[in-house]
Amino acid sequence: MAPVTEHQGSFLSRISRRNQIVSMDVNQELEELEDFQKHVAERFTELLSPSTTTASDSPESDPILSIQWLRKLLDAFMSCESEFQAVLTTNPAQISKPPLDKLVPEMLDRIVKALDICTAVVNGVDSVRQSQRLAEIAVTALKQRPLSDGSVRRAKRALTSLLTALNADKNIGSSGSGSGRRSTTTEQWSSFGRRSGGGGGGCVSKNWSAAKQIQAMTANLIAPRGTESSPIYIMSSLMVMVMWTLVVAVPCQASNGLAVYLPLPKHQVWASAAVSIHEIIGEELKRKEKRGGGGGLMEEMQRMERIGLKLMEFSERFRFDGEEKVVAEVAEMEEICRKMEDGLEGIQRRVREVFHRLVKSRSEILEMISQCNT
């Protein structure tokens, strides 16, 4: 065998070093991917803690779909989105290579749809706040002592409006058609951000449908073989799951027909908790849709409706000696109103933060694609 020349040795040394660098890069990517999956699993598992049930057993618990739980869900989503951007920035070239190059355009389209949903949810929270005001009127009237016919009549008028509002999702937007207008302009996104306080955050088309928007987001949510654990697919799945949950919880325009199948890979560690959350909420949604309702499953709204029905029954059969029979119900309704007063603005603020985070994420991905192409 001929001896290795100095030139050959130098060449082989460079090849060896290059292979080592490539190997280190691959190992780093795998490690970052594993850390990202663990982060997602941990954040969503926290939402399934023992105190998180579908019934409020104690003042400290945060049942699924309660105001505090929804705020935690949005916090978890934004935390995962930050980790996603960090992973993507490490190796931006991956988004331009098969099979991920097919997932990216679909994700960008879902982000656009998610922006419309955020707008609708902020407006939906305003409608919940109106229900809160009606409940407060009824509470104030029924706390009068001695309780008079006039006070009960005021409470009954407020309760009638309240119960009508809480069931408005049976009819709102039922004439809508199509998959909804895509609000892709920077002007609309910017106008959303300029709104402040408790007011709405923009508008969507009259024919826009929250349910059809969700259905469109889930239509092609299927990962190419071997990419169920890719950051792009994971983040797309989480975005759809979170947007679906928001529309289920908050009454939005045309939100009937939300019992959709989310094809999340439950065998993946990152997806296990998200699948469990979806199944729990899905069962509750099915029960409501059997009664003719759609979205609007916020836990406080459901309690408000149950108590409102009891108070309405009392007001219709009011007798001067019966005021003590609803003291507990009035106190519970007052407590729900207090929770809404403290929490609804926080939900709107977090939804706005999600909105701006998604706008930024979409811009960064488009920039990465541009850099890869050049």
Coordinates of N, CA, C and O in Angstrom, one line a residue, residues 98-231:
P98 N -37.4 18.8 1.9 CA -38.5 17.8 2.0 C -38.2 17.0 3.3 O -37.1 16.8 3.7
P99 N -39.3 16.6 4.0 CA -40.7 16.8 3.7 C -41.3 18.1 4.4 O -42.5 18.4 4.2
L100 N -40.5 18.8 5.1 CA -41.0 19.9 5.9 C -41.4 21.1 5.0 O -42.2 21.9 5.4
D101 N -40.8 21.1 3.8 CA -41.1 22.2 2.9 C -42.6 22.3 2.6 O -43.2 23.3 2.2
K102 N -43.3 21.1 2.7 CA -44.7 21.0 2.4 C -45.5 21.5 3.6 O -46.7 21.9 3.5
L103 N -45.0 21.3 4.8 CA -45.7 21.7 6.0 C -45.7 23.2 6.3 O -46.7 23.7 6.8
V104 N -44.7 23.9 5.8 CA -44.5 25.3 6.1 C -45.6 26.1 5.5 O -46.3 26.9 6.2
P105 N -46.0 26.0 4.2 CA -47.1 26.8 3.6 C -48.4 26.5 4.3 O -49.2 27.5 4.5
E106 N -48.6 25.3 4.7 CA -49.9 25.0 5.4 C -49.9 25.7 6.8 O -50.9 26.2 7.2
M107 N -48.7 25.7 7.4 CA -48.7 26.4 8.7 C -48.9 27.9 8.6 O -49.6 28.5 9.4
L108 N -48.3 28.5 7.6 CA -48.5 29.9 7.3 C -50.0 30.2 7.1 O -50.5 31.2 7.5
D109 N -50.7 29.4 6.4 CA -52.1 29.5 6.1 C -52.9 29.4 7.4 O -53.9 30.2 7.6
R110 N -52.5 28.5 8.3 CA -53.2 28.3 9.5 C -53.0 29.5 10.4 O -53.9 29.9 11.2
I111 N -51.9 30.1 10.4 CA -51.6 31.3 11.2 C -52.6 32.4 10.8 O -53.2 33.1 11.6
V112 N -52.8 32.6 9.4 CA -53.7 33.6 9.0 C -55.1 33.3 9.5 O -55.8 34.3 10.0
K113 N -55.5 32.1 9.5 CA -56.9 31.7 10.0 C -56.9 32.0 11.5 O -57.9 32.4 12.1
A114 N -55.8 31.6 12.2 CA -55.8 31.8 13.7 C -55.9 33.3 14.0 O -56.5 33.7 15.0
L115 N -55.4 34.2 13.2 CA -55.5 35.6 13.4 C -57.0 36.1 13.4 O -57.4 36.9 14.2
D116 N -57.7 35.6 12.4 CA -59.1 35.9 12.4 C -59.9 35.3 13.6 O -60.7 36.0 14.2
I117 N -59.4 34.1 14.1 CA -60.1 33.6 15.3 C -59.8 34.4 16.5 O -60.6 34.6 17.3
C118 N -58.5 34.9 16.6 CA -58.2 35.7 17.7 C -59.1 37.0 17.8 O -59.6 37.4 18.8
T119 N -59.3 37.6 16.6 CA -60.2 38.7 16.5 C -61.6 38.4 17.0 O -62.2 39.1 17.8
A120 N -62.1 37.3 16.5 CA -63.5 36.8 16.9 C -63.6 36.5 18.4 O -64.6 36.8 19.0
V121 N -62.5 36.0 18.9 CA -62.5 35.6 20.4 C -62.6 36.9 21.2 O -63.3 37.0 22.2
V122 N -61.7 37.9 20.8 CA -61.7 39.2 21.6 C -63.1 39.8 21.6 O -63.6 40.3 22.6
N123 N -63.8 39.8 20.4 CA -65.1 40.3 20.3 C -66.1 39.4 21.1 O -67.1 39.9 21.7
G124 N -65.9 38.1 21.1 CA -66.7 37.2 21.9 C -66.6 37.5 23.4 O -67.6 37.4 24.1
V125 N -65.4 37.8 23.9 CA -65.3 38.1 25.3 C -66.1 39.3 25.6 O -66.7 39.4 26.7
D126 N -66.2 40.3 24.7 CA -67.1 41.4 24.9 C -68.5 41.0 25.2 O -69.2 41.6 26.0
S127 N -69.0 40.0 24.4 CA -70.4 39.6 24.6 C -70.6 38.9 25.9 O -71.6 39.0 26.6
V128 N -69.5 38.2 26.4 CA -69.5 37.6 27.7 C -69.6 38.7 28.8 O -70.3 38.6 29.8
R129 N -68.9 39.8 28.6 CA -68.9 40.9 29.5 C -70.3 41.5 29.6 O -70.8 41.9 30.7
Q130 N -71.1 41.5 28.5 CA -72.4 42.0 28.5 C -73.3 41.1 29.3 O -74.2 41.6 30.1
S131 N -73.1 39.8 29.2 CA -73.8 38.9 30.1 C -73.5 39.1 31.5 O -74.4 39.0 32.4
Q132 N -72.3 39.4 31.8 CA -71.9 39.7 33.2 C -72.7 40.9 33.7 O -73.1 40.9 34.9
R133 N -72.8 41.9 32.9 CA -73.5 43.1 33.3 C -75.0 42.8 33.7 O -75.5 43.3 34.6
L134 N -75.6 42.0 32.8 CA -77.0 41.6 33.1 C -77.1 40.8 34.4 O -78.1 41.0 35.2
A135 N -76.2 39.9 34.6 CA -76.2 39.2 35.9 C -76.0 40.1 37.1 O -76.7 39.9 38.1
E136 N -75.2 41.1 36.9 CA -75.0 42.0 38.0 C -76.2 42.8 38.4 O -76.5 43.1 39.5
I137 N -77.0 43.2 37.3 CA -78.3 43.8 37.5 C -79.2 43.0 38.3 O -79.9 43.4 39.3
A138 N -79.3 41.7 37.9 CA -80.2 40.7 38.6 C -79.7 40.6 40.1 O -80.6 40.5 41.0
V139 N -78.4 40.5 40.3 CA -77.9 40.3 41.7 C -78.3 41.5 42.5 O -78.7 41.3 43.7
T140 N -78.0 42.7 42.0 CA -78.3 43.9 42.8 C -79.8 44.0 43.2 O -80.2 44.3 44.3
A141 N -80.7 43.6 42.2 CA -82.1 43.7 42.5 C -82.5 42.6 43.5 O -83.3 42.9 44.4
L142 N -82.0 41.4 43.4 CA -82.4 40.4 44.4 C -81.7 40.5 45.7 O -82.1 39.7 46.7
K143 N -80.7 41.4 45.9 CA -80.1 41.6 47.2 C -80.9 42.7 48.0 O -80.5 42.9 49.2
Q144 N -81.9 43.3 47.4 CA -82.6 44.3 48.1 C -83.4 43.7 49.3 O -83.9 42.6 49.2
R145 N -83.4 44.4 50.4 CA -84.1 43.9 51.6 C -84.9 45.1 52.2 O -84.3 46.2 52.4
P146 N -86.2 44.9 52.3 CA -87.0 43.7 52.0 C -87.1 43.6 50.5 O -87.1 44.6 49.7
L147 N -87.3 42.4 50.0 CA -87.4 42.2 48.6 C -88.8 42.5 48.1 O -89.8 41.9 48.6
S148 N -88.9 43.4 47.1 CA -90.2 43.9 46.7 C -90.5 43.3 45.3 O -89.7 42.8 44.6
D149 N -91.8 43.5 44.9 CA -92.2 43.1 43.6 C -91.4 43.8 42.5 O -91.1 43.2 41.5
G150 N -91.2 45.1 42.8 CA -90.4 45.9 41.8 C -89.0 45.4 41.6 O -88.5 45.3 40.4
S151 N -88.4 45.0 42.7 CA -87.0 44.5 42.6 C -87.0 43.1 41.8 O -86.1 42.9 41.0
V152 N -88.0 42.3 42.1 CA -88.0 41.0 41.4 C -88.3 41.2 39.9 O -87.8 40.5 39.1
R153 N -89.2 42.1 39.6 CA -89.5 42.4 38.2 C -88.2 42.9 37.4 O -87.9 42.5 36.3
R154 N -87.4 43.7 38.1 CA -86.1 44.2 37.5 C -85.2 43.0 37.3 O -84.6 42.9 36.3
A155 N -85.1 42.1 38.3 CA -84.3 41.0 38.2 C -84.8 40.0 37.1 O -83.9 39.5 36.3
K156 N -86.1 39.9 37.0 CA -86.6 39.0 35.9 C -86.3 39.5 34.5 O -86.0 38.7 33.6
R157 N -86.4 40.8 34.3 CA -86.1 41.4 33.0 C -84.6 41.1 32.7 O -84.3 40.8 31.5
A158 N -83.8 41.4 33.6 CA -82.3 41.1 33.4 C -82.0 39.7 33.2 O -81.2 39.3 32.3
L159 N -82.7 38.8 33.9 CA -82.4 37.4 33.7 C -82.9 36.9 32.4 O -82.3 36.0 31.8
T160 N -84.1 37.4 31.9 CA -84.6 37.0 30.6 C -83.6 37.4 29.5 O -83.3 36.6 28.6
S161 N -83.0 38.6 29.6 CA -82.0 39.0 28.6 C -80.7 38.2 28.8 O -80.1 37.8 27.8
L162 N -80.4 37.9 30.0 CA -79.2 37.1 30.3 C -79.3 35.7 29.6 O -78.4 35.3 28.9
L163 N -80.4 35.0 29.9 CA -80.5 33.6 29.4 C -80.6 33.6 27.9 O -80.2 32.7 27.2
T164 N -81.2 34.7 27.3 CA -81.3 34.8 25.8 C -79.9 35.0 25.3 O -79.5 34.4 24.3
A165 N -79.1 35.8 25.9 CA -77.7 36.1 25.5 C -76.9 34.8 25.6 O -76.1 34.6 24.7
L166 N -77.0 34.1 26.7 CA -76.2 32.9 26.9 C -76.5 31.8 25.9 O -75.7 30.9 25.6
N167 N -77.7 31.9 25.3 CA -78.1 30.9 24.3 C -78.1 31.4 22.9 O -78.6 30.8 21.9
A168 N -77.5 32.6 22.7 CA -77.6 33.2 21.4 C -76.8 32.5 20.3 O -77.1 32.6 19.1
D169 N -75.8 31.7 20.7 CA -75.0 31.0 19.8 C -75.8 29.9 19.0 O -75.3 29.4 18.0
K170 N -77.0 29.6 19.4 CA -77.8 28.7 18.6 C -78.2 29.3 17.3 O -78.5 28.6 16.3
N171 N -78.3 30.6 17.2 CA -78.8 31.3 16.0 C -77.8 32.2 15.4 O -77.9 32.4 14.2
I172 N -76.8 32.7 16.1 CA -75.9 33.7 15.5 C -75.1 33.0 14.4 O -74.5 32.0 14.5
G173 N -75.1 33.7 13.3 CA -74.3 33.3 12.1 C -74.7 32.0 11.5 O -74.0 31.4 10.7
S174 N -76.0 31.6 11.8 CA -76.4 30.3 11.2 C -76.6 30.4 9.6 O -76.6 29.4 8.9
S175 N -76.7 31.7 9.1 CA -76.9 31.8 7.7 C -75.5 32.0 7.0 O -75.5 32.1 5.8
G176 N -74.4 32.0 7.8 CA -73.1 32.1 7.2 C -72.7 31.0 6.3 O -73.2 29.9 6.5
S177 N -71.9 31.2 5.3 CA -71.5 30.1 4.4 C -70.1 30.4 4.0 O -69.5 31.4 4.2
G178 N -69.5 29.3 3.5 CA -68.1 29.5 3.0 C -67.1 29.3 4.1 O -67.5 29.2 5.3
S179 N -65.8 29.2 3.8 CA -64.8 28.9 4.8 C -64.3 30.2 5.5 O -63.4 30.2 6.3
G180 N -64.9 31.3 5.1 CA -64.5 32.6 5.8 C -63.5 33.4 5.0 O -62.7 32.9 4.2
R181 N -63.6 34.7 5.2 CA -62.7 35.6 4.5 C -61.3 35.6 5.2 O -61.2 35.5 6.4
R182 N -60.3 35.6 4.4 CA -58.9 35.5 5.0 C -58.4 36.9 5.1 O -58.2 37.7 4.2
S183 N -58.3 37.3 6.4 CA -57.8 38.7 6.7 C -56.3 38.8 6.7 O -55.7 38.6 7.7
T184 N -55.8 38.9 5.5 CA -54.3 38.8 5.4 C -53.6 40.2 5.4 O -52.4 40.2 5.3
T185 N -54.4 41.3 5.4 CA -53.7 42.5 5.2 C -53.0 43.0 6.5 O -53.5 42.8 7.6
T186 N -51.9 43.6 6.3 CA -51.2 44.1 7.5 C -52.0 45.2 8.2 O -51.9 45.4 9.4
E187 N -52.8 46.0 7.4 CA -53.6 47.0 7.9 C -54.6 46.5 9.0 O -54.7 47.1 10.0
Q188 N -55.2 45.4 8.7 CA -56.2 44.8 9.7 C -55.4 44.3 10.9 O -55.9 44.5 12.0
W189 N -54.3 43.7 10.7 CA -53.5 43.2 11.8 C -53.1 44.4 12.7 O -53.2 44.3 13.9
S190 N -52.7 45.5 12.1 CA -52.3 46.6 12.8 C -53.4 47.3 13.6 O -53.3 47.7 14.7
S191 N -54.6 47.3 12.9 CA -55.7 47.9 13.6 C -56.1 47.1 14.8 O -56.6 47.7 15.8
F192 N -56.0 45.8 14.8 CA -56.2 45.0 15.9 C -55.4 45.4 17.1 O -55.8 45.6 18.2
G193 N -54.1 45.7 16.8 CA -53.2 46.0 17.9 C -53.4 47.4 18.5 O -53.0 47.6 19.6
R194 N -54.0 48.3 17.7 CA -54.2 49.6 18.2 C -55.4 49.7 19.2 O -55.5 50.7 19.9
R195 N -56.3 48.7 19.1 CA -57.3 48.7 20.1 C -56.8 48.5 21.5 O -55.9 47.7 21.7
S196 N -57.4 49.0 22.5 CA -57.0 48.8 23.8 C -58.1 48.8 24.8 O -59.3 49.0 24.4
G197 N -57.9 48.5 26.0 CA -58.9 48.4 27.0 C -59.8 47.2 26.8 O -59.4 46.1 26.3
G198 N -61.1 47.3 27.2 CA -62.0 46.1 27.1 C -62.7 46.0 25.8 O -63.5 45.2 25.6
G199 N -62.5 47.0 24.9 CA -63.2 47.0 23.6 C -62.8 45.9 22.7 O -61.9 45.1 22.9
G200 N -63.6 45.7 21.6 CA -63.3 44.7 20.6 C -62.0 44.9 19.9 O -61.4 46.0 19.9
G201 N -61.5 43.9 19.2 CA -60.2 44.0 18.6 C -60.2 44.0 17.1 O -59.3 43.5 16.5
G202 N -61.3 44.4 16.4 CA -61.4 44.4 15.0 C -62.7 43.7 14.6 O -63.6 43.6 15.3
C203 N -62.7 43.3 13.3 CA -64.0 42.7 12.9 C -63.6 41.6 11.8 O -62.6 41.5 11.3
V204 N -64.6 40.7 11.6 CA -64.5 39.7 10.6 C -65.7 39.8 9.7 O -66.7 40.5 10.1
S205 N -65.7 39.2 8.5 CA -66.8 39.3 7.6 C -68.1 38.8 8.2 O -68.1 37.9 9.0
K206 N -69.2 39.3 7.7 CA -70.5 38.8 8.2 C -70.7 37.3 7.9 O -71.4 36.6 8.6
N207 N -70.1 36.9 6.8 CA -70.2 35.5 6.4 C -69.2 34.6 7.0 O -69.1 33.4 6.7
W208 N -68.3 35.2 7.8 CA -67.2 34.4 8.5 C -67.8 33.5 9.5 O -68.7 33.8 10.2
S209 N -67.3 32.3 9.6 CA -67.8 31.2 10.5 C -66.6 30.7 11.3 O -65.6 30.1 10.7
A210 N -66.7 30.8 12.6 CA -65.6 30.2 13.5 C -65.5 28.7 13.3 O -64.4 28.2 13.2
A211 N -66.6 28.0 13.2 CA -66.6 26.6 13.1 C -65.9 26.2 11.8 O -65.1 25.3 11.7
K212 N -66.3 26.8 10.7 CA -65.7 26.5 9.4 C -64.3 26.9 9.3 O -63.5 26.2 8.6
Q213 N -63.9 27.9 10.0 CA -62.5 28.3 10.1 C -61.6 27.2 10.8 O -60.6 26.8 10.3
I214 N -62.2 26.6 11.9 CA -61.5 25.5 12.6 C -61.5 24.3 11.7 O -60.4 23.6 11.6
Q215 N -62.6 24.0 11.0 CA -62.6 22.8 10.1 C -61.6 23.0 9.0 O -60.9 22.0 8.6
A216 N -61.4 24.2 8.5 CA -60.4 24.4 7.4 C -59.0 24.2 8.0 O -58.1 23.7 7.3
M217 N -58.8 24.6 9.2 CA -57.4 24.4 9.8 C -57.1 23.0 10.1 O -55.9 22.6 10.1
T218 N -58.1 22.1 10.3 CA -57.8 20.7 10.6 C -57.9 19.8 9.4 O -57.4 18.7 9.4
A219 N -58.3 20.4 8.2 CA -58.6 19.6 7.0 C -57.3 18.8 6.6 O -57.4 17.7 6.2
N220 N -56.2 19.5 6.6 CA -54.9 18.8 6.1 C -53.9 18.7 7.2 O -52.7 18.7 6.9
L221 N -54.4 18.6 8.5 CA -53.4 18.5 9.6 C -52.9 17.0 9.7 O -53.2 16.3 10.7
I222 N -52.2 16.6 8.7 CA -51.6 15.3 8.7 C -50.2 15.4 8.4 O -49.8 15.9 7.3
A223 N -49.3 14.9 9.3 CA -47.9 15.0 9.0 C -47.4 13.9 8.0 O -47.9 12.8 8.0
P224 N -46.5 14.3 7.1 CA -45.9 13.3 6.2 C -45.2 12.3 7.1 O -44.8 12.6 8.2
R225 N -45.1 11.1 6.5 CA -44.5 10.0 7.3 C -43.1 10.4 7.9 O -42.3 10.9 7.3
G226 N -43.0 10.2 9.2 CA -41.8 10.4 9.9 C -41.6 11.8 10.4 O -40.6 12.1 11.0
T227 N -42.6 12.7 10.3 CA -42.5 14.1 10.7 C -43.4 14.4 11.9 O -43.6 15.6 12.1
E228 N -44.0 13.4 12.5 CA -44.9 13.7 13.6 C -44.3 14.5 14.8 O -44.9 15.1 15.6
S229 N -42.9 14.4 14.9 CA -42.2 15.0 15.9 C -41.4 16.3 15.5 O -40.6 16.8 16.2
S230 N -41.7 16.7 14.2 CA -41.0 17.9 13.7 C -41.6 19.1 14.4 O -42.8 19.2 14.7
P231 N -40.8 20.1 14.7 CA -41.3 21.4 15.4 C -42.4 22.0 14.6 O -43.4 22.5 15.2

